[in-house]
PDB file of C-alpha atoms in Angstrom:
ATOM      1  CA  UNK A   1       7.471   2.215  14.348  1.00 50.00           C
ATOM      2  CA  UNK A   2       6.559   4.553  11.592  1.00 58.00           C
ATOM      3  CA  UNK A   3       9.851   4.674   9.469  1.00 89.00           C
ATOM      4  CA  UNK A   4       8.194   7.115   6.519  1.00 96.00           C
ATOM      5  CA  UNK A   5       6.952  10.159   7.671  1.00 96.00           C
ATOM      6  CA  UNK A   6       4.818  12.191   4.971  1.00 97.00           C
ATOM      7  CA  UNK A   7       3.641  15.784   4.634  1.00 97.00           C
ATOM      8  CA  UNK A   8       1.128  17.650   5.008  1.00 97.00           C
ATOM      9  CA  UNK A   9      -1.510  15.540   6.062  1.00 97.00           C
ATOM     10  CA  UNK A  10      -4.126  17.355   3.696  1.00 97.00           C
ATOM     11  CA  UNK A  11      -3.776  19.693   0.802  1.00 97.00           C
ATOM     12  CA  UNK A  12      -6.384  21.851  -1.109  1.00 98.00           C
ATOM     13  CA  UNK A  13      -4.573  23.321  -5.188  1.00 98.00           C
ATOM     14  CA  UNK A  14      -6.079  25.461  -7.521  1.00 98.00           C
ATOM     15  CA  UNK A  15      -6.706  23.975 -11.170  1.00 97.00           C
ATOM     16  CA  UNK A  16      -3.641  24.466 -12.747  1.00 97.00           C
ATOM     17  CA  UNK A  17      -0.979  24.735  -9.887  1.00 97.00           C
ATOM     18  CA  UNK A  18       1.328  22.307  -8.929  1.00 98.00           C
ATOM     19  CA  UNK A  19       0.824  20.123  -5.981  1.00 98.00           C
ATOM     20  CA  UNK A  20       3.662  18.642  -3.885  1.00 98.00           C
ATOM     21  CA  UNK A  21       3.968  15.694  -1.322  1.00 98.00           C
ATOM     22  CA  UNK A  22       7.051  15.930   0.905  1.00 98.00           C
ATOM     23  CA  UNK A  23       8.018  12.785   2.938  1.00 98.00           C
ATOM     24  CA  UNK A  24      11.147  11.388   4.545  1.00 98.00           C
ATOM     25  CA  UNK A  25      12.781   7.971   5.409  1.00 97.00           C
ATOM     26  CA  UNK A  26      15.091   6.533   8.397  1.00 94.00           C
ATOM     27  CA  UNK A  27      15.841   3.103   6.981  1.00 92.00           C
ATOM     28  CA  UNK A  28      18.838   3.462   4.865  1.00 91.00           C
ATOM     29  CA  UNK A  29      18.048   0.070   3.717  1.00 91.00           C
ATOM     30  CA  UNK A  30      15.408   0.978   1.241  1.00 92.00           C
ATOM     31  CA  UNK A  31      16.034   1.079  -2.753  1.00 91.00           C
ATOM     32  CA  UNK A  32      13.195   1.904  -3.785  1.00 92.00           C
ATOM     33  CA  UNK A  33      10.609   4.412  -3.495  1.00 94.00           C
ATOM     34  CA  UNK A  34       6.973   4.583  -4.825  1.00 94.00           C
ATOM     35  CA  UNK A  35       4.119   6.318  -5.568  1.00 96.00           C
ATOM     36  CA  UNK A  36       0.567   5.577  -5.068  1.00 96.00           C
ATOM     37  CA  UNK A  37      -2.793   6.853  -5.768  1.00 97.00           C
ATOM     38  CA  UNK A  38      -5.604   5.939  -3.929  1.00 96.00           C
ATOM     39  CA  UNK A  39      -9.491   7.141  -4.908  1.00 95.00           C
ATOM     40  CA  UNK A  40     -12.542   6.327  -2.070  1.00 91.00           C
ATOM     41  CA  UNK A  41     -13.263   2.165  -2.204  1.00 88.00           C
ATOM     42  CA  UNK A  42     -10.225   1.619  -4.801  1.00 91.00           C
ATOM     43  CA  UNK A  43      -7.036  -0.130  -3.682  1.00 93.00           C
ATOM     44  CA  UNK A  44      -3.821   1.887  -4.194  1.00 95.00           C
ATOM     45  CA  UNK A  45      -2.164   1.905  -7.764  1.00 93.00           C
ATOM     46  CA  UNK A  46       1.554   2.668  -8.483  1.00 92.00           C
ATOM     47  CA  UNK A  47       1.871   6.292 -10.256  1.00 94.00           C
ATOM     48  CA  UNK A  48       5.590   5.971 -10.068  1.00 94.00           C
ATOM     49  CA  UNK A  49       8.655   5.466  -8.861  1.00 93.00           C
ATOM     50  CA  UNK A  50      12.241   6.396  -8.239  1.00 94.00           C
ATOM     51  CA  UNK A  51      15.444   4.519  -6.978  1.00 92.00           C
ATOM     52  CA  UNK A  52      18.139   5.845  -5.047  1.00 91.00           C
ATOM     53  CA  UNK A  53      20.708   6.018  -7.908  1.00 91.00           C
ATOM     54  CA  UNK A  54      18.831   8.778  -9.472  1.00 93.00           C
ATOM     55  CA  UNK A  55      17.808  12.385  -7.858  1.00 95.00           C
ATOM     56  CA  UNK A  56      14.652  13.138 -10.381  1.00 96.00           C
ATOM     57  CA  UNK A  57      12.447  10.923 -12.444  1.00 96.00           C
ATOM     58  CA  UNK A  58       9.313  12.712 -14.604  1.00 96.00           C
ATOM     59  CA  UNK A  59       6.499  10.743 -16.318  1.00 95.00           C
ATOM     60  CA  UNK A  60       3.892  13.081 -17.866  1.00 96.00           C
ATOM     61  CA  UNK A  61       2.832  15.791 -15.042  1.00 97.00           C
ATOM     62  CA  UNK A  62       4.567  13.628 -12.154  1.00 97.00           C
ATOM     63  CA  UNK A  63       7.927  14.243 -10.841  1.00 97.00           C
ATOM     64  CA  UNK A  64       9.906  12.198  -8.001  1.00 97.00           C
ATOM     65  CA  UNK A  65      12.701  14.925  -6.318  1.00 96.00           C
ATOM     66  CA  UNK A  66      15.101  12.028  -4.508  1.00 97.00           C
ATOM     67  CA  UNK A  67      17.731  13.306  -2.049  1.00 96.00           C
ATOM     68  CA  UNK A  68      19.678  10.373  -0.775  1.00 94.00           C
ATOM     69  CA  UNK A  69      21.815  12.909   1.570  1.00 94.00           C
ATOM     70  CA  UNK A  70      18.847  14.157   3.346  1.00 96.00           C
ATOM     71  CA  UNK A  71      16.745  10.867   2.966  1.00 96.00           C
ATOM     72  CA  UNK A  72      14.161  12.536   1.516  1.00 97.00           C
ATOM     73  CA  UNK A  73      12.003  12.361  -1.386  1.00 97.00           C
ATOM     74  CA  UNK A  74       8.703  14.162  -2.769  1.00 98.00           C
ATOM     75  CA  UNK A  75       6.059  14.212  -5.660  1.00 98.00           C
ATOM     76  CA  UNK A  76       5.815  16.641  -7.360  1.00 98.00           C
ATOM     77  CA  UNK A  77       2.340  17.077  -9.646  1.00 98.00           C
ATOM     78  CA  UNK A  78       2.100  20.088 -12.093  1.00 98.00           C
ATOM     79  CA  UNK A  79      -1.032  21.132 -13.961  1.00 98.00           C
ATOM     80  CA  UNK A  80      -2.993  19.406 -11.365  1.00 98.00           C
ATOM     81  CA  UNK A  81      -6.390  18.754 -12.172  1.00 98.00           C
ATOM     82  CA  UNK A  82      -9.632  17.831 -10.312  1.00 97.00           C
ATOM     83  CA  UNK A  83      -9.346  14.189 -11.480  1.00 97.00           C
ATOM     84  CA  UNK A  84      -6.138  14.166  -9.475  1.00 98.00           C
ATOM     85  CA  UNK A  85      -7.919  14.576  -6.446  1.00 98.00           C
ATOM     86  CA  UNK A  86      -7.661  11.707  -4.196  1.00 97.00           C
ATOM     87  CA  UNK A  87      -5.373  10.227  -1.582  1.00 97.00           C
ATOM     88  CA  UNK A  88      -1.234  10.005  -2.340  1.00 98.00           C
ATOM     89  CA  UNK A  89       0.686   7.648  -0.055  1.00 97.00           C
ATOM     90  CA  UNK A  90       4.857   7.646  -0.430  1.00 97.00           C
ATOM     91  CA  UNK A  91       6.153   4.112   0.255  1.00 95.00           C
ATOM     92  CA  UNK A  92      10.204   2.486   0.646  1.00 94.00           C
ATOM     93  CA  UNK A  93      10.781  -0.868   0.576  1.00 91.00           C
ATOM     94  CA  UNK A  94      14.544  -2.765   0.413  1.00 87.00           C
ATOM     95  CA  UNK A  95      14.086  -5.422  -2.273  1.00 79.00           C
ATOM     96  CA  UNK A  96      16.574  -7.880  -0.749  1.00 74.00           C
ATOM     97  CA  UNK A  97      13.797  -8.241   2.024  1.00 70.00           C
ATOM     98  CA  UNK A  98      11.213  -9.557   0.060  1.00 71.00           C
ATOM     99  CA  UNK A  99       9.757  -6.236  -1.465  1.00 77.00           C
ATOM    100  CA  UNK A 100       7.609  -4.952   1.731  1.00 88.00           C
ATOM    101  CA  UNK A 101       6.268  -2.027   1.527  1.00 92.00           C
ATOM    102  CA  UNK A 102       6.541   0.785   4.500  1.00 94.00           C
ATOM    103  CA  UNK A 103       3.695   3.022   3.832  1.00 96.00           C
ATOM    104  CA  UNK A 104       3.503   7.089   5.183  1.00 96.00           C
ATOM    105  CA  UNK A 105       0.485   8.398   6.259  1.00 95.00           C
ATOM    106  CA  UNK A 106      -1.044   9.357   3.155  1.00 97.00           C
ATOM    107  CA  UNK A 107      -1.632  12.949   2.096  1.00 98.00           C
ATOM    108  CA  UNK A 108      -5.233  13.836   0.950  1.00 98.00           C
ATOM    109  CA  UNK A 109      -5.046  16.326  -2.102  1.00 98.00           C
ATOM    110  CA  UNK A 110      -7.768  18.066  -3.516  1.00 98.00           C
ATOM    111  CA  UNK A 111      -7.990  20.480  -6.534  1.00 98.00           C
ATOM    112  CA  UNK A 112     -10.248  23.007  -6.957  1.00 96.00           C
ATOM    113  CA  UNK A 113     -11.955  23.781 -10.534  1.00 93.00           C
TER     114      UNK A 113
ATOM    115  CA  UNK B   1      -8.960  -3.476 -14.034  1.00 44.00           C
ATOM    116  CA  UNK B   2      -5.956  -4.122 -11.608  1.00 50.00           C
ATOM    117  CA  UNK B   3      -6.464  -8.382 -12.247  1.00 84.00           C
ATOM    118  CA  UNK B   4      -6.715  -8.211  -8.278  1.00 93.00           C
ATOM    119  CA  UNK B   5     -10.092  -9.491  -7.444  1.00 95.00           C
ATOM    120  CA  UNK B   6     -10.835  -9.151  -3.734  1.00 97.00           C
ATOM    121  CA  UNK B   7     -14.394 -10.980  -1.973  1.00 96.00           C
ATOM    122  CA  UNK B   8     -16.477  -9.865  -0.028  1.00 97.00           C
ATOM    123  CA  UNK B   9     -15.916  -5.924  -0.470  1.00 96.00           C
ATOM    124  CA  UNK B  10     -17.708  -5.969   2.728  1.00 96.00           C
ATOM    125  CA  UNK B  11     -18.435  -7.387   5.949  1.00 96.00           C
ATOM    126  CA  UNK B  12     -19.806  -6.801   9.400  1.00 98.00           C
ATOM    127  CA  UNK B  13     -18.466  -9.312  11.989  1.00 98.00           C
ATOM    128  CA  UNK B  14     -19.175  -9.516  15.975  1.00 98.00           C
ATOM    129  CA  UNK B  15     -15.831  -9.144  18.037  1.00 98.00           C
ATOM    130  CA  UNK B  16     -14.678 -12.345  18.883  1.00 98.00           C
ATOM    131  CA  UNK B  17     -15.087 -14.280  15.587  1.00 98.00           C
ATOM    132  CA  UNK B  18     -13.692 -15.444  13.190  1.00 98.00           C
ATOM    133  CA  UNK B  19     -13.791 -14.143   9.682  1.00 98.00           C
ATOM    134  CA  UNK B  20     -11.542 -15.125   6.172  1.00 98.00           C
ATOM    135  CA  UNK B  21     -11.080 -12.876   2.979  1.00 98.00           C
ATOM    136  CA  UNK B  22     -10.392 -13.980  -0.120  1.00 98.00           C
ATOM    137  CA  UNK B  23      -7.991 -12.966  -3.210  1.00 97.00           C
ATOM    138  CA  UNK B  24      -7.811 -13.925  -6.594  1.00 95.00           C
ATOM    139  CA  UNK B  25      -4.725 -12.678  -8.295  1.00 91.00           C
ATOM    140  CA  UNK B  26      -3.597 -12.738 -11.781  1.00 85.00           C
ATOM    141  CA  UNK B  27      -1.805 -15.661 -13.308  1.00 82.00           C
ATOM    142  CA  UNK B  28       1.477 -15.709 -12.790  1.00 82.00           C
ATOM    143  CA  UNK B  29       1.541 -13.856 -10.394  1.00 84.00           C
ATOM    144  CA  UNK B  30       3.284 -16.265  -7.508  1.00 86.00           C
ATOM    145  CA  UNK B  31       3.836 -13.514  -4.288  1.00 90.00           C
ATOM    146  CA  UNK B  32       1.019 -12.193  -2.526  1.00 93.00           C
ATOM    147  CA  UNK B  33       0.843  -9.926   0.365  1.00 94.00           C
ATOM    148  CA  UNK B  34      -1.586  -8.678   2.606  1.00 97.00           C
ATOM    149  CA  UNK B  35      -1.718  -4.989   4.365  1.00 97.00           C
ATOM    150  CA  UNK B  36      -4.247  -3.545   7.016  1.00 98.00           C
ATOM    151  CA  UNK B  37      -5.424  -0.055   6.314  1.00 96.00           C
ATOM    152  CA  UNK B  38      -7.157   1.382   9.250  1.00 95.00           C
ATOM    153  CA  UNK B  39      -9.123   4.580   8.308  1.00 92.00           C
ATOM    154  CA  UNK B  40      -7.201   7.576   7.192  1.00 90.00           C
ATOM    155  CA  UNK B  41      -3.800   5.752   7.352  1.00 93.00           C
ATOM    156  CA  UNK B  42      -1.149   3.971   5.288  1.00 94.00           C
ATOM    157  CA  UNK B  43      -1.246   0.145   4.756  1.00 96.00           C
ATOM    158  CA  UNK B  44       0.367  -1.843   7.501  1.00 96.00           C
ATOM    159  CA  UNK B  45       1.716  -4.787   6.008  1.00 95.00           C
ATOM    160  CA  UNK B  46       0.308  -8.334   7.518  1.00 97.00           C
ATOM    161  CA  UNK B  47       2.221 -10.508   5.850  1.00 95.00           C
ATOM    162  CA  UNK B  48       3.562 -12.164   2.253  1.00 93.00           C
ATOM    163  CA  UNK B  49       3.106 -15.487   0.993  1.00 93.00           C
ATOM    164  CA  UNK B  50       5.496 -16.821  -2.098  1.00 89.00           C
ATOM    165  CA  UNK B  51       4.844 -19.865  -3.929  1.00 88.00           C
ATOM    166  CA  UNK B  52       2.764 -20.651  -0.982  1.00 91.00           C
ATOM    167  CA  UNK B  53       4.969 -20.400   1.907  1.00 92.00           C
ATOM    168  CA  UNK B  54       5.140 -17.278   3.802  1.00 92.00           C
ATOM    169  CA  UNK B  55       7.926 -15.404   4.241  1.00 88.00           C
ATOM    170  CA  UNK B  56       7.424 -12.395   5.461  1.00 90.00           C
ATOM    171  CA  UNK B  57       5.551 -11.072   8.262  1.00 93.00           C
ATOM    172  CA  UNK B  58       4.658  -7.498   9.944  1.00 93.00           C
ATOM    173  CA  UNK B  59       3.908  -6.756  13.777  1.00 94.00           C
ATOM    174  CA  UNK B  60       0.700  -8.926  13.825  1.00 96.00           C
ATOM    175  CA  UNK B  61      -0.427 -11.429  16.010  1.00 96.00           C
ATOM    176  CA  UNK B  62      -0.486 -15.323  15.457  1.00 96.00           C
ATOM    177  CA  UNK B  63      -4.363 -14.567  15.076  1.00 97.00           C
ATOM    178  CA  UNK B  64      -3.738 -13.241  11.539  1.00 98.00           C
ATOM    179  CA  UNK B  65      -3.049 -16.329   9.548  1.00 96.00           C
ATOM    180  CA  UNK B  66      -3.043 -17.004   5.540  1.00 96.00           C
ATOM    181  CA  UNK B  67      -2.740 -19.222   3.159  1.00 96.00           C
ATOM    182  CA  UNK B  68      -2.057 -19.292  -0.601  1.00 94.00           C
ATOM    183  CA  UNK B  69      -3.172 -21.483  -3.284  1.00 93.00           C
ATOM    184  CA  UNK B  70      -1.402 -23.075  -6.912  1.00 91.00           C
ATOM    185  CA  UNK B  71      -4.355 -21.394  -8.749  1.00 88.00           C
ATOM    186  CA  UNK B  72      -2.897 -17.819  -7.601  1.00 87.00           C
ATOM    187  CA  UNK B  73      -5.963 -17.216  -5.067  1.00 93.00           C
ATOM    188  CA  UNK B  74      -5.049 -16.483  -1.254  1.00 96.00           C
ATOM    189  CA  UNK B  75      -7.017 -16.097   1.861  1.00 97.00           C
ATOM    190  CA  UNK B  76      -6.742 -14.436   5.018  1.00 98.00           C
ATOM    191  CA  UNK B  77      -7.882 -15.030   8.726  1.00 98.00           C
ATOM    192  CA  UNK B  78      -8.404 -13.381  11.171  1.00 98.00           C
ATOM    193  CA  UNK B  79      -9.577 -15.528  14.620  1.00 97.00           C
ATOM    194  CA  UNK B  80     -10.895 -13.741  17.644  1.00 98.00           C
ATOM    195  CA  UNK B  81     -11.962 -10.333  16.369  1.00 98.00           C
ATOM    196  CA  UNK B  82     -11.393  -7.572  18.038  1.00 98.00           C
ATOM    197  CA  UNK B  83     -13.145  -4.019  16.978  1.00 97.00           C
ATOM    198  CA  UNK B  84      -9.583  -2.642  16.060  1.00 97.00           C
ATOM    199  CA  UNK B  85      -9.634  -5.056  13.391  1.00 98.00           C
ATOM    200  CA  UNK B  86     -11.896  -2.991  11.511  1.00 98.00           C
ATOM    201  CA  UNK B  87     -10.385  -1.658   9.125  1.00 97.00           C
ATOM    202  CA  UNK B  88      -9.704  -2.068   5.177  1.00 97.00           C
ATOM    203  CA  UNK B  89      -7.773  -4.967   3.583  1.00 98.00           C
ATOM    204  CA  UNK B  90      -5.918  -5.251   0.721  1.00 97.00           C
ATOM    205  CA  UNK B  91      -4.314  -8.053  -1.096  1.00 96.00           C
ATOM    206  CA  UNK B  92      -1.172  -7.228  -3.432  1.00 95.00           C
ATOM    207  CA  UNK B  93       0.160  -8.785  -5.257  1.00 91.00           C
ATOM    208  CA  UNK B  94       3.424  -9.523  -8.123  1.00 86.00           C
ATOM    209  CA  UNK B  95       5.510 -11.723 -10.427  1.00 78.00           C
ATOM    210  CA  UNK B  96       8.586 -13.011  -8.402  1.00 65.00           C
ATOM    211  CA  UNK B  97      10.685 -10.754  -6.294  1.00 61.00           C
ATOM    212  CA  UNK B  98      10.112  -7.208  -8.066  1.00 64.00           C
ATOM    213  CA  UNK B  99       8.225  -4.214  -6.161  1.00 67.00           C
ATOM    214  CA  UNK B 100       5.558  -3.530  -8.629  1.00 77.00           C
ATOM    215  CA  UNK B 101       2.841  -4.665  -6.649  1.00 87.00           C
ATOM    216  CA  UNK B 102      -0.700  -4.345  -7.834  1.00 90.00           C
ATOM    217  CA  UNK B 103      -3.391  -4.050  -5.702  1.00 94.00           C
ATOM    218  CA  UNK B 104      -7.099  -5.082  -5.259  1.00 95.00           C
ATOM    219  CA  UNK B 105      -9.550  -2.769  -4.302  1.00 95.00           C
ATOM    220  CA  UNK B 106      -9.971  -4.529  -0.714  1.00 96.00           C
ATOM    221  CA  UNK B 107     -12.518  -5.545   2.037  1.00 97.00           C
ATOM    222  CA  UNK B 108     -13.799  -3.540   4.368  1.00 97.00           C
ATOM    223  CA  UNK B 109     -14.522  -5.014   7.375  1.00 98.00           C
ATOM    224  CA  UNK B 110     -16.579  -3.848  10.053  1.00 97.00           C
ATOM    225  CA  UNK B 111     -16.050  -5.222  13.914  1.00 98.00           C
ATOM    226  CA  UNK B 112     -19.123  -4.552  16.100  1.00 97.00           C
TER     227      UNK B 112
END
């Protein structure tokens, strides 16, 4: 039962424009929503995150939109660069459950010099 | 470094035995969890061991089985391969109950 759906499956950005990862939850359950970055034979590693309480968080040229309403949430990465071309998985998880993590489908991103 | 040291980073096995991966986590860090990632999908998450007990556990079968150690390592086995075993696996891990997990960079095993 896939309970994070993520969008689009592959996307190709100019150097410079801003990339953005689109994906959407059914559990209402969850309270928190990261981030991760995954390059070829690496492990994934947390680029950030967002709780429900808030609608936007920003750290440097990442951006978490959050809309509770419409359980939905997206990254948002401006500037990209070619270094920020790798693999971007969205993930929920409901603390009070022992911190799981529901994964989407990952979204491959690359950026063009 | 992510402190999440993962052995072997890979390994061929013949469907129908039995194979066990190892983690060493960071100290301190008491929860550990385990996730399947089959090739060009998300983790699937096996299942989570704290203070070593489990207490947690995803849709996999009895034949995926783990254990974790007071020195902060973990293992996991897998009995009776099957070829859609193949796949990547990663060990995560934390201090107590928060979500910021960090991750190894995995082994990728190979069912023929």
């Amino acid at each position: 039962q896939q309970q994070v759906k993520q969008s689009p499956q592959s996307l190709i950005v100019q150097k410079g424009g801003i990339s953005i990862i689109n994906c959407a939850y059914e559990n209402t359950a969850f309270d928190y929503f990261p981030w991760y970055q995954q390059f070829p034979g690496k492990g994934p590693a947390l680029l950030i995150a967002i709780r429900p309480d808030v609608s936007e968080k920003k750290e440097g040229r990442f951006t978490i939109s959050f809309n509770k309403s419409a359980k939905q949430f997206s990254l948002h990465i401006m500037d990209s660069q070619p270094g920020d071309s790798a693999t971007y998985f969205c993930a929920a998880t409901q603390e009070t459950s022992g911190s799981r993590l529901t994964f989407g489908e990952g979204t491959q991103l690359t950026v063009n010099p | 470094e992510t402190g999440v040291t993962q052995s072997p980073t890979h390994l061929i096995k013949t469907r129908g035995q039995q194979v066990t991966l190892r983690c060493s986590s960071q100290s301190g860090h008491n929860t550990v969890s385990w996730y399947q990632q089959a090739l060009g999908q998300g983790p699937q998450f096996i299942f989570q061991y704290y203070r070593e007990e489990e207490n947690g556990r995803g849709n996999f079968p009895p034949r995926f089985s783990g254990l974790q150690f007071p020195n902060y390592s973990s293992e996991l086995n897998v009995n009776a391969l099957e070829l859609d075993d193949s796949a990547l696996y990663l060990c995560a891990s934390r201090v107590g109950a928060g979500p910021g997990y960090t991750f190894g960079s995995g082994t990728r095993l190979t069912v023929v």
